[in-house]
Amino acid sequence: MKLATRIIAALGAAALSLGLAQAAPSGAPVRIGSTLALTGPLSGTAIIHKIVGEIYVDDLNKRDGLLGRPVEWILKDDQSKPELARTLYEQLITVDKVDLIIGPYATPNIIAAMGVAQRYNRVLIHHTMGIPSLAKYDMQFPAWSVGPNPETTVPNTLFDALAASAKPPKTIAIVTSKFPSVYFMSVGAREVAKKRGLQEVLFLEWEFGNKDFGPIANRVKDAKPDFVFVGAIGLEGNQLLEAMKKIDYVPPMHYYMYPAPGPLAKLPEAQGALAASIFEQHPPFTNNPIAAQFVKEYNARAAKAGLPDNSVETQAAASFSTWQVLEAAVTATKSLDDKVLAAWLKQNQVDTIQGRLRFDRANNYGDDLMRVKQVQNGHWVTVWPKEWAAPGAKLITP
Amino acid sequence: MPSFTLLAQSVLSGIFIGALYGLLGLGLSLTWGMLRQINLAHFALAFLGAYLTFQLTHGAGWDPLATLLVVVPCFFLLGASMHWLFARFAITPFNSLLVTFGLTVIVESLIQWIWTADQRLMDSAYGAVRFKLGALYVPLPELLTLVLAVALSLAAWAGLRYTDLGRAMRAAAEDAPIAAAFGVNERSLSLLLSGISAAFAGVAGLCIALSFTLAPSQIYAWIGVVFAVVMIGGLGNPIGPLVAGIVIGISESLTMALTSPAWAPLVSFSLLIVVLLARAKKI
């Protein structure tokens, strides 16, 4: 029964996404509310989620909408502030009286929205929660499939990849921002590295917003590690590499936790840089026709919006998956009732462009679907695990 | 034990970042000390200058240094206009803090509207150039920042000390009514000083664009440390911010080299507290 439901839901979503089932939605719109950091320090990434949401809602309305009704996305600007996100979700539920809600961008804002969702017993599907242990609410569902313990599983996947490479590292330097979701992963990586017998030659932390990466680059160079784990978010990775370039230092092997993928790939010094990813726009990911269609649409809209990087990767894919999960639950249950949707999600799996998601482990997390990608000739390519590697791609070591 | 190279390179990094602190603090110190305006918008102007430099370099293919030919005169007019408005509405020193904070938010929104909130990194021919001094590396963008900071600080100091205009400015800052009695046109000099300070912000913007990633929200990342630099260096003192900036820069860099980089932000404020306590009687 479970499998049958899953297959029907997946096929239904796929057929709908491909435009095979054409019918004009009618009646009162299904109102879906959310906030995004449209302004403020997180807005550079949140714009990705806005574009993805618009693509998905447009596509839904070109098909049959939800339950045959058109879909209206009520999007508000939380200005990158969790306290404002909390107020706006309250407003979405009590004043705008939306039928459904989905999550905002970034862990602190998601936690804020989760509190409101819990107060009103609403389902909250979210796309970028970086610390699963903080997601205690029973009716929250993560669409970024990092598993319940990413601080262990993600580094393990990385070290597996390195161990299988032509030149496995023996020493490691871990340098990290104290941005909560990044720091949490770096501390986890430190423990995993220790357990796997890598010798730690340096561990450094910096405050998020650090301006001067020169001294950090100096210390990494001085420590002479085989491998540098950079707990960086956004452009911190670029800033560190720029600082390294100024002292003529090239890290032998280097990994970045949550980099700004486009700018990092374009940096010549980033050749060989590694990072985690759930999706890259190359086969086998794009063998999925829904993914291929989304990549095409996203590339065009992101270019039109003036984004410096138009590629679909983790953020866009997680965002798309959120809408896929929501659509699958509503379509399968033919309901907008939060409790019905939550019950269905707990018992079923959903096929998304990042892979099959399930929500039956701790805090409704499922499998860790994070893979390892590498900058090769100015482009990100997945290199690990082998079954998700880009055609002909393998991890390059110095 | 850190190597000698690590320590020496860290000191050098500290001098370079300190020079930028000093350059950013120069205009702020002059308007605060001599015009009694706490101009938070100085940081917004510096970033506006950085974005203009980025635009002219990337969009129009200008040499980054050549952008000063446009940025400096434009910012001079902008600074003078701002001061004219402040004078027209008799903004008090405390209110100037609030008004210029509002202006900062407006400029941040303007930058975000034009260039989006995405981070921008200016590629220039200068970025790849670095000199080697033994085992030490001297990057050209940072060297340019140091040269500009020293040159402008010395020029401002010499101008205030040795020219009639500078003496008149100092006299007006000291006692405007008495200076006016001696024929000093305080209003014109205030406009001039505001214009010059804003032009300094434009030059600092060039240095920021040469060495740092640009994002609208980064405006606020510099306020704390540069305020500390200005307070330590002394209000209205053109050399003070440079010296204080370099002291703080070196202290931060050595903190990063010897302990955890996460401790570095504490340095500027610890030094500020020490200096304020030492100067308690003068405040």
XYZ file of C-alpha atoms in Angstrom:
681
model
C 0.000 0.000 0.000
C 2.768 2.350 0.981
C 4.751 1.543 -2.136
C 1.679 1.847 -4.344
C 0.807 5.226 -2.866
C 4.355 6.373 -3.346
C 4.478 5.291 -6.957
C 1.097 6.848 -7.742
C 2.130 10.098 -6.102
C 5.469 10.144 -7.903
C 3.994 9.294 -11.271
C 1.231 11.802 -10.751
C 3.667 14.549 -9.865
C 5.910 13.600 -12.777
C 3.030 13.536 -15.235
C 1.791 16.842 -13.960
C 5.236 18.395 -14.040
C 5.702 17.311 -17.617
C 2.434 18.938 -18.520
C 0.848 15.654 -19.541
C -2.262 16.382 -17.561
C -3.560 19.717 -18.728
C -6.600 21.219 -17.059
C -7.255 24.785 -16.062
C -7.584 25.111 -12.289
C -10.707 26.839 -11.072
C -12.401 27.990 -7.891
C -10.999 29.794 -4.886
C -7.217 29.715 -4.857
C -5.244 27.545 -2.479
C -3.237 30.131 -0.566
C 0.254 29.096 0.480
C 2.086 31.469 2.771
C 5.752 31.892 3.517
C 8.444 34.442 4.137
C 11.868 34.771 2.585
C 14.791 37.035 3.363
C 14.101 39.301 0.411
C 16.251 41.998 2.007
C 19.088 41.895 4.512
C 22.227 39.767 4.721
C 20.540 36.510 3.664
C 18.821 37.995 0.630
C 21.625 37.011 -1.745
C 20.674 33.359 -1.328
C 16.983 33.797 -0.544
C 16.429 35.182 -4.048
C 17.102 31.645 -5.315
C 14.161 30.356 -3.279
C 11.949 33.142 -4.581
C 12.732 32.262 -8.184
C 12.189 28.552 -7.548
C 8.868 29.192 -5.793
C 7.667 31.368 -8.660
C 8.669 28.716 -11.198
C 6.856 26.010 -9.274
C 3.674 27.990 -8.643
C 3.534 29.146 -12.279
C 3.969 25.563 -13.373
C 1.333 24.309 -10.937
C -1.161 26.852 -12.243
C -0.401 25.893 -15.851
C -1.360 22.369 -14.869
C -4.252 21.606 -12.563
C -3.152 23.702 -9.581
C -3.723 21.919 -6.278
C -6.920 19.879 -5.980
C -8.073 21.541 -9.187
C -7.823 25.013 -7.638
C -5.318 27.689 -8.628
C -2.420 28.294 -6.258
C -1.565 31.680 -4.817
C 1.755 32.152 -3.059
C 1.617 34.818 -0.359
C 5.259 35.751 0.095
C 6.424 38.265 2.701
C 9.855 39.728 3.380
C 11.277 38.723 6.750
C 14.303 40.982 6.167
C 16.624 38.129 7.264
C 15.314 38.583 10.834
C 13.984 35.544 12.755
C 11.846 37.727 15.027
C 10.161 39.284 12.007
C 9.707 35.862 10.402
C 7.869 34.762 13.545
C 5.527 37.774 13.390
C 4.884 37.339 9.681
C 4.040 33.640 9.974
C 1.621 34.550 12.752
C 0.135 37.117 10.387
C -0.028 34.650 7.485
C -1.997 32.189 9.595
C -4.268 34.519 11.553
C -4.784 37.505 9.246
C -4.137 36.231 5.727
C -5.657 32.893 6.704
C -3.498 30.920 4.282
C -4.387 27.286 3.657
C -0.810 26.017 3.915
C 2.592 27.339 4.902
C 6.095 26.465 3.781
C 9.382 27.371 5.396
C 11.504 30.504 5.086
C 15.203 30.539 4.210
C 17.985 29.792 6.705
C 18.031 27.891 9.957
C 17.289 30.726 12.448
C 14.253 31.877 10.473
C 13.004 28.316 10.036
C 13.225 27.760 13.789
C 11.240 30.974 14.309
C 8.575 29.866 11.801
C 8.503 26.405 13.354
C 7.438 27.867 16.699
C 4.442 29.530 15.048
C 3.568 26.417 13.054
C 3.610 24.421 16.275
C 1.341 26.925 18.036
C -1.282 26.604 15.298
C -0.730 22.881 14.495
C 0.281 23.607 10.919
C 2.474 21.462 8.713
C 5.777 23.142 7.931
C 7.847 21.780 5.042
C 11.140 23.638 4.897
C 14.181 23.634 2.661
C 17.336 24.750 4.446
C 17.398 23.666 8.081
C 21.046 23.040 8.883
C 20.773 21.681 12.437
C 18.312 18.765 12.511
C 18.527 18.288 16.281
C 16.778 21.653 16.731
C 13.782 20.594 14.626
C 11.667 19.204 17.460
C 8.198 19.952 16.107
C 6.286 16.856 15.122
C 4.693 18.299 11.971
C 7.819 19.848 10.418
C 9.353 18.105 7.422
C 12.769 18.824 5.955
C 13.085 18.801 2.170
C 16.855 19.225 2.305
C 17.743 15.636 2.970
C 20.811 15.782 5.169
C 19.769 13.038 7.571
C 19.329 13.383 11.328
C 23.084 13.566 12.032
C 24.725 15.491 9.173
C 27.605 16.547 11.444
C 28.714 12.912 11.297
C 27.358 11.565 8.025
C 28.431 14.454 5.777
C 32.096 14.412 6.930
C 32.091 10.620 6.693
C 30.966 10.810 3.052
C 33.715 13.356 2.422
C 36.425 11.279 4.112
C 35.229 8.194 2.252
C 35.746 10.102 -0.983
C 39.208 11.241 0.094
C 40.168 7.759 1.269
C 39.248 6.367 -2.144
C 41.292 9.029 -3.945
C 44.751 8.571 -5.421
C 46.328 10.473 -2.530
C 44.435 10.158 0.781
C 45.405 12.941 3.217
C 47.145 12.162 6.482
C 46.960 15.584 8.152
C 44.067 18.013 8.365
C 43.542 21.691 9.195
C 40.015 22.690 10.172
C 39.287 26.409 9.952
C 35.742 27.523 10.541
C 33.318 30.357 10.837
C 31.301 30.453 14.042
C 28.071 30.796 12.059
C 25.927 28.235 13.952
C 25.009 25.735 11.228
C 28.548 25.805 9.810
C 30.302 25.593 13.145
C 28.146 22.622 14.092
C 29.325 20.766 10.974
C 32.982 21.717 11.495
C 32.999 20.449 15.052
C 31.439 17.235 13.778
C 34.073 16.951 11.050
C 36.764 17.398 13.693
C 35.444 14.429 15.668
C 35.040 12.265 12.576
C 38.555 13.118 11.362
C 39.975 12.156 14.748
C 38.138 8.833 14.703
C 39.385 8.114 11.210
C 42.984 8.700 12.236
C 43.695 11.995 10.495
C 46.221 14.090 12.382
C 44.825 17.534 13.182
C 47.561 20.151 12.640
C 45.356 23.217 13.043
C 41.902 24.142 14.341
C 40.838 27.775 14.053
C 37.569 29.623 14.467
C 36.560 33.082 13.310
C 33.494 35.211 13.946
C 30.953 35.332 11.129
C 31.555 38.629 9.330
C 35.339 38.482 9.730
C 36.923 40.894 7.243
C 40.597 40.004 7.303
C 41.468 36.470 6.233
C 45.197 37.206 5.820
C 46.268 35.945 9.263
C 44.130 32.804 8.878
C 45.731 32.079 5.497
C 49.152 32.582 7.102
C 48.388 30.060 9.794
C 47.110 27.463 7.387
C 50.238 27.860 5.282
C 52.382 27.576 8.403
C 50.628 24.350 9.471
C 51.306 22.598 6.119
C 48.211 20.336 6.136
C 47.477 17.741 3.463
C 43.822 18.694 3.569
C 42.021 21.888 4.629
C 38.409 21.666 5.849
C 36.970 25.158 5.570
C 33.821 25.716 7.592
C 32.798 28.633 5.445
C 29.444 30.045 4.475
C 28.836 32.264 1.465
C 31.888 34.067 0.191
C 34.070 33.324 3.204
C 35.667 30.530 1.183
C 36.512 32.944 -1.631
C 37.920 35.427 0.841
C 40.176 32.791 2.381
C 41.383 31.622 -1.032
C 42.057 35.232 -2.074
C 44.092 35.704 1.100
C 46.009 32.492 0.377
C 46.755 33.681 -3.135
C 48.340 36.828 -1.743
C 50.922 34.739 0.118
C 51.428 32.315 -2.786
C 49.825 29.416 -0.987
C 47.687 26.783 -2.628
C 46.055 24.259 -0.284
C 46.776 20.726 -1.542
C 43.177 19.569 -1.032
C 40.389 21.747 0.291
C 36.710 21.458 1.192
C 34.124 24.200 1.788
C 31.028 23.580 3.873
C 28.416 25.971 2.452
C 30.183 28.049 -0.212
C 28.676 30.545 -2.623
C 28.949 27.946 -5.392
C 29.043 30.177 -8.472
C 31.647 32.661 -7.278
C 33.821 29.881 -5.832
C 33.818 27.841 -9.038
C 34.816 30.923 -11.031
C 37.862 31.591 -8.862
C 40.978 30.106 -10.536
C 42.433 29.243 -7.114
C 39.381 27.090 -6.394
C 40.398 24.421 -8.908
C 40.008 21.126 -7.063
C 37.922 22.617 -4.256
C 35.403 20.215 -2.756
C 31.960 20.851 -1.319
C 28.776 19.009 -0.419
C 25.772 18.979 -2.685
C 22.427 17.311 -3.150
C 22.093 18.206 -6.824
C 24.183 19.439 -9.731
C 22.881 20.151 -13.185
C 24.476 17.250 -14.966
C 23.562 13.572 -15.455
C 22.554 11.456 -13.633
C 20.588 14.200 -11.820
C 19.239 15.629 -15.057
C 18.205 12.214 -16.340
C 15.042 12.933 -14.384
C 12.859 14.850 -16.904
C 11.329 17.011 -14.166
C 14.822 18.017 -13.064
C 15.900 18.683 -16.650
C 12.868 20.908 -17.263
C 13.420 22.740 -13.983
C 17.108 23.321 -14.761
C 16.161 24.862 -18.102
C 13.547 27.134 -16.587
C 15.702 28.109 -13.615
C 18.729 28.919 -15.767
C 16.619 31.325 -17.806
C 14.859 32.998 -14.886
C 18.015 33.319 -12.800
C 19.774 34.956 -15.746
C 16.839 37.330 -16.178
C 16.946 38.173 -12.474
C 20.620 39.058 -12.842
C 21.963 36.383 -10.508
C 25.728 35.969 -10.856
C 25.312 32.185 -10.935
C 22.413 30.637 -12.827
C 23.092 26.986 -12.065
C 20.776 24.733 -10.131
C 22.567 23.277 -7.126
C 21.782 22.567 -3.460
C 19.714 25.660 -2.619
C 17.527 25.623 -5.702
C 17.136 21.858 -5.624
C 16.149 21.831 -1.938
C 13.683 24.604 -2.626
C 12.149 22.753 -5.565
C 11.942 19.598 -3.463
C 9.964 21.484 -0.793
C 7.257 22.310 -3.294
C 7.391 18.762 -4.670
C 6.842 17.325 -1.191
C 3.939 19.671 -0.556
C 2.319 18.900 -3.901
C 2.795 15.158 -3.464
C 1.164 15.192 -0.010
C -1.805 17.328 -1.105
C -2.298 15.327 -4.310
C -2.109 11.968 -2.569
C -4.411 12.884 0.326
C -6.684 15.208 -1.687
C -6.658 17.321 1.427
C -5.366 20.596 2.807
C -5.787 19.440 6.371
C -2.478 19.759 8.183
C -2.910 16.667 10.309
C -3.832 14.560 7.292
C -0.841 15.842 5.348
C 1.524 15.226 8.267
C 0.241 11.704 8.761
C 0.721 10.947 5.059
C 4.252 12.348 4.980
C 5.266 10.239 7.964
C 4.107 7.084 6.267
C 5.203 7.717 2.706
C 8.221 8.627 0.673
C 8.379 11.312 -1.988
C 10.474 11.255 -5.142
C 12.113 14.608 -5.658
C 14.829 15.900 -7.944
C 17.437 15.321 -5.220
C 16.282 11.714 -4.718
C 13.699 9.879 -2.645
C 12.864 11.620 0.623
C 11.486 9.937 3.701
C 10.572 11.443 7.037
C 10.560 8.510 9.427
C 13.775 8.941 11.385
C 14.687 11.285 14.259
C 12.970 14.678 13.981
C 11.308 13.581 10.726
C 14.638 13.475 8.928
C 15.385 10.658 6.504
C 18.513 9.733 4.607
C 21.596 11.859 4.172
C 21.618 12.466 0.424
C 24.603 14.814 0.495
C 27.199 14.026 -2.141
C 30.652 15.430 -2.786
C 31.324 17.790 -5.672
C 34.536 19.312 -6.944
C 35.502 22.343 -8.998
C 36.967 21.052 -12.248
C 37.848 23.583 -14.940
C 35.594 26.248 -13.481
C 32.546 23.980 -13.029
C 31.162 21.967 -10.173
C 30.907 18.271 -10.905
C 29.725 15.582 -8.535
C 32.548 13.138 -7.858
C 31.256 10.999 -4.986
C 29.575 8.597 -4.530
C 30.451 7.077 -7.869
C 26.842 6.379 -8.866
C 26.092 10.129 -8.708
C 29.333 11.265 -10.348
C 29.110 13.312 -13.530
C 29.870 11.228 -16.639
C 33.605 10.564 -16.697
C 34.292 12.641 -13.586
C 36.395 11.461 -10.669
C 37.973 13.146 -7.681
C 41.162 14.919 -8.735
C 44.033 15.090 -6.266
C 47.226 17.167 -6.598
C 55.301 27.826 18.216
C 54.442 30.136 15.291
C 57.222 30.723 12.802
C 58.940 34.086 12.319
C 57.458 34.276 8.823
C 53.962 33.797 10.209
C 54.447 36.555 12.768
C 56.058 38.971 10.299
C 53.391 38.345 7.674
C 50.718 38.880 10.319
C 52.250 42.214 11.318
C 52.271 43.219 7.669
C 48.621 42.188 7.292
C 47.839 44.214 10.397
C 49.520 47.298 8.972
C 47.505 46.988 5.773
C 44.111 46.465 7.403
C 44.992 49.155 9.928
C 45.684 51.597 7.111
C 42.188 51.007 5.801
C 40.730 51.530 9.275
C 42.671 54.784 9.395
C 41.500 55.885 5.962
C 37.878 55.161 6.840
C 38.312 56.928 10.148
C 39.954 60.024 8.670
C 36.833 61.711 7.278
C 34.721 60.552 10.224
C 37.198 62.000 12.695
C 37.362 65.365 10.910
C 33.590 65.873 10.706
C 33.084 64.618 14.248
C 35.874 66.655 15.767
C 35.561 69.850 13.757
C 31.913 69.996 12.690
C 30.426 68.153 15.680
C 28.647 65.750 13.368
C 28.709 62.041 14.076
C 28.379 60.976 10.492
C 27.384 57.311 10.332
C 26.593 57.812 6.656
C 30.375 57.996 6.120
C 30.415 54.184 5.985
C 27.519 54.104 3.555
C 29.349 56.619 1.358
C 32.496 54.485 1.449
C 30.508 51.482 0.244
C 28.704 53.542 -2.351
C 32.168 54.576 -3.548
C 33.244 50.940 -3.574
C 30.244 49.932 -5.680
C 30.800 52.827 -8.087
C 34.416 51.742 -8.441
C 33.233 48.189 -9.057
C 30.730 49.385 -11.661
C 33.159 51.622 -13.518
C 35.832 48.929 -13.483
C 33.612 46.017 -14.455
C 30.962 47.758 -16.497
C 32.999 50.422 -18.261
C 36.420 48.789 -18.111
C 38.096 51.650 -16.277
C 41.320 51.283 -14.356
C 40.316 51.249 -10.653
C 42.559 54.204 -9.849
C 41.047 56.229 -12.689
C 37.624 55.913 -11.058
C 38.841 58.407 -8.471
C 38.548 61.098 -11.161
C 34.785 60.631 -11.019
C 34.214 59.417 -7.486
C 36.197 62.105 -5.648
C 34.482 65.185 -7.176
C 31.050 63.550 -6.998
C 31.500 62.640 -3.369
C 32.847 66.094 -2.568
C 29.601 67.588 -3.889
C 27.556 64.935 -2.093
C 29.286 65.600 1.225
C 28.938 69.378 0.877
C 25.252 69.004 -0.031
C 24.631 66.799 2.967
C 26.213 69.345 5.253
C 24.202 72.145 3.665
C 21.044 70.225 4.501
C 22.197 69.571 8.062
C 22.975 73.258 8.522
C 19.699 74.299 6.901
C 17.721 72.229 9.401
C 20.070 72.943 12.328
C 20.760 69.276 13.071
C 22.323 68.892 16.531
C 25.285 66.509 17.080
C 23.071 63.873 18.690
C 20.429 64.187 15.991
C 23.147 63.923 13.351
C 23.769 60.395 14.617
C 20.125 59.493 14.045
C 19.788 61.294 10.729
C 22.971 59.828 9.303
C 21.921 56.367 10.476
C 18.732 56.876 8.486
C 20.799 57.980 5.500
C 22.937 54.866 5.871
C 19.860 52.653 5.681
C 18.668 54.562 2.605
C 22.048 54.224 0.872
C 22.163 50.513 1.775
C 18.724 50.041 0.193
C 19.817 52.024 -2.855
C 22.908 49.844 -3.272
C 20.802 46.724 -2.830
C 18.292 47.963 -5.375
C 20.955 48.710 -7.990
C 23.479 45.941 -7.395
C 21.260 43.438 -5.477
C 22.241 41.910 -2.151
C 24.574 39.428 -3.826
C 28.181 39.675 -2.901
C 30.427 41.199 -5.535
C 34.119 40.793 -5.981
C 36.035 43.220 -8.156
C 38.579 41.600 -10.438
C 41.311 44.017 -11.387
C 44.804 43.803 -12.763
C 46.049 44.996 -9.368
C 44.555 42.003 -7.579
C 47.066 39.545 -8.960
C 50.170 41.681 -8.358
C 52.233 41.059 -5.267
C 55.821 41.760 -4.325
C 58.115 39.521 -2.378
C 60.270 40.801 0.485
C 62.322 37.791 1.511
C 59.761 35.304 2.767
C 57.044 37.971 3.015
C 54.418 38.893 0.450
C 53.189 42.425 -0.179
C 49.969 42.517 -2.252
C 49.601 45.590 -4.449
C 45.975 46.463 -3.496
C 46.874 46.561 0.197
C 50.041 48.495 -0.560
C 47.996 51.057 -2.487
C 45.654 51.361 0.496
C 48.590 52.014 2.796
C 50.058 54.613 0.449
C 46.732 56.392 0.018
C 45.993 56.326 3.749
C 49.404 57.738 4.658
C 49.335 60.336 1.878
C 45.826 61.597 2.655
C 46.369 61.630 6.416
C 49.599 63.599 6.022
C 48.019 65.931 3.474
C 45.071 66.598 5.778
C 47.404 67.171 8.702
C 49.658 69.505 6.722
C 46.685 71.312 5.214
C 45.139 71.962 8.617
C 48.431 72.956 10.164
C 50.229 75.002 7.567
C 47.638 76.598 5.288
C 45.471 79.647 6.037
C 42.415 77.619 5.103
C 43.383 74.907 7.561
C 44.069 77.393 10.342
C 40.710 79.007 9.666
C 39.014 75.616 9.866
C 40.664 74.869 13.172
C 39.762 78.301 14.494
C 36.125 77.851 13.420
C 36.057 74.436 15.074
C 37.516 75.888 18.260
C 35.246 78.928 18.556
C 33.050 79.761 15.575
C 31.799 83.223 16.745
C 35.308 84.473 17.526
C 36.629 83.047 14.234
C 33.792 84.804 12.410
C 34.786 88.046 14.101
C 38.183 87.637 12.477
C 36.562 87.200 9.068
C 36.461 83.418 8.883
C 33.503 82.233 6.841
C 32.581 79.245 8.968
C 29.688 78.195 6.733
C 31.823 77.893 3.584
C 34.622 76.144 5.446
C 32.146 73.640 6.903
C 30.883 72.835 3.442
C 34.477 72.431 2.230
C 35.422 70.166 5.129
C 32.297 68.035 4.670
C 33.046 67.704 0.992
C 36.645 66.680 1.661
C 35.557 64.130 4.267
C 33.074 62.591 1.863
C 35.775 62.498 -0.822
C 37.979 60.593 1.661
C 35.112 58.111 2.017
C 35.129 57.717 -1.766
C 38.863 56.941 -1.725
C 38.321 54.440 1.090
C 35.644 52.898 -1.123
C 38.224 52.282 -3.841
C 40.455 50.507 -1.316
C 37.557 48.387 -0.051
C 36.644 47.399 -3.613
C 40.264 46.478 -4.370
C 40.669 44.111 -1.444
C 37.289 43.014 -0.134
C 34.060 41.351 -1.119
C 31.210 43.810 -1.471
C 27.758 43.280 0.000
C 25.332 46.015 1.071
C 25.097 44.636 4.597
C 28.900 44.841 4.951
C 28.485 48.574 5.608
C 27.760 47.788 9.245
C 30.694 45.398 9.687
C 33.161 48.296 9.755
C 31.353 50.702 12.074
C 32.464 49.293 15.427
C 36.174 49.004 14.786
C 36.417 52.319 12.907
C 34.570 54.119 15.698
C 37.128 52.663 18.095
C 39.927 53.846 15.800
C 38.500 57.383 15.704
C 38.007 57.536 19.468
C 41.485 56.224 20.168
C 43.072 58.435 17.516
C 41.407 61.570 18.819
C 38.531 63.533 17.278
C 39.556 65.997 14.591
C 43.104 64.648 14.486
C 44.040 63.631 10.910
C 47.021 61.460 11.889
C 45.414 59.847 14.946
C 43.076 57.442 13.116
C 45.910 56.133 10.954
C 48.145 55.455 13.948
C 45.295 53.980 15.987
C 44.163 51.949 12.986
C 47.587 50.423 12.505
C 47.922 49.656 16.223
C 44.527 47.939 16.225
C 45.228 46.200 12.913
C 48.517 44.729 14.136
C 46.955 43.743 17.458
C 44.106 41.972 15.682
C 46.441 40.191 13.279
C 48.768 39.011 16.013
C 45.769 37.844 18.023
C 44.704 35.812 15.001
C 48.202 34.445 14.525
C 48.827 33.519 18.142
C 45.402 32.616 19.492
C 42.029 32.103 17.858
C 40.864 34.455 15.091
C 37.533 34.564 16.932
C 39.242 36.687 19.613
C 40.320 39.389 17.170
C 37.145 41.526 17.352
C 37.664 41.921 21.088
C 40.987 43.659 20.521
C 39.732 46.994 19.211
C 37.175 47.413 21.956
C 39.541 46.276 24.690
C 42.030 48.865 23.479
C 39.270 51.475 23.330
C 38.281 50.791 26.933
C 41.914 51.014 28.060
C 42.425 54.316 26.211
C 39.165 55.791 27.482
C 40.093 54.835 31.041
C 43.568 56.313 30.611
C 42.111 59.509 29.213
C 39.201 59.638 31.632
C 40.065 63.107 32.878
C 40.235 64.538 29.370
C 36.718 63.445 28.430
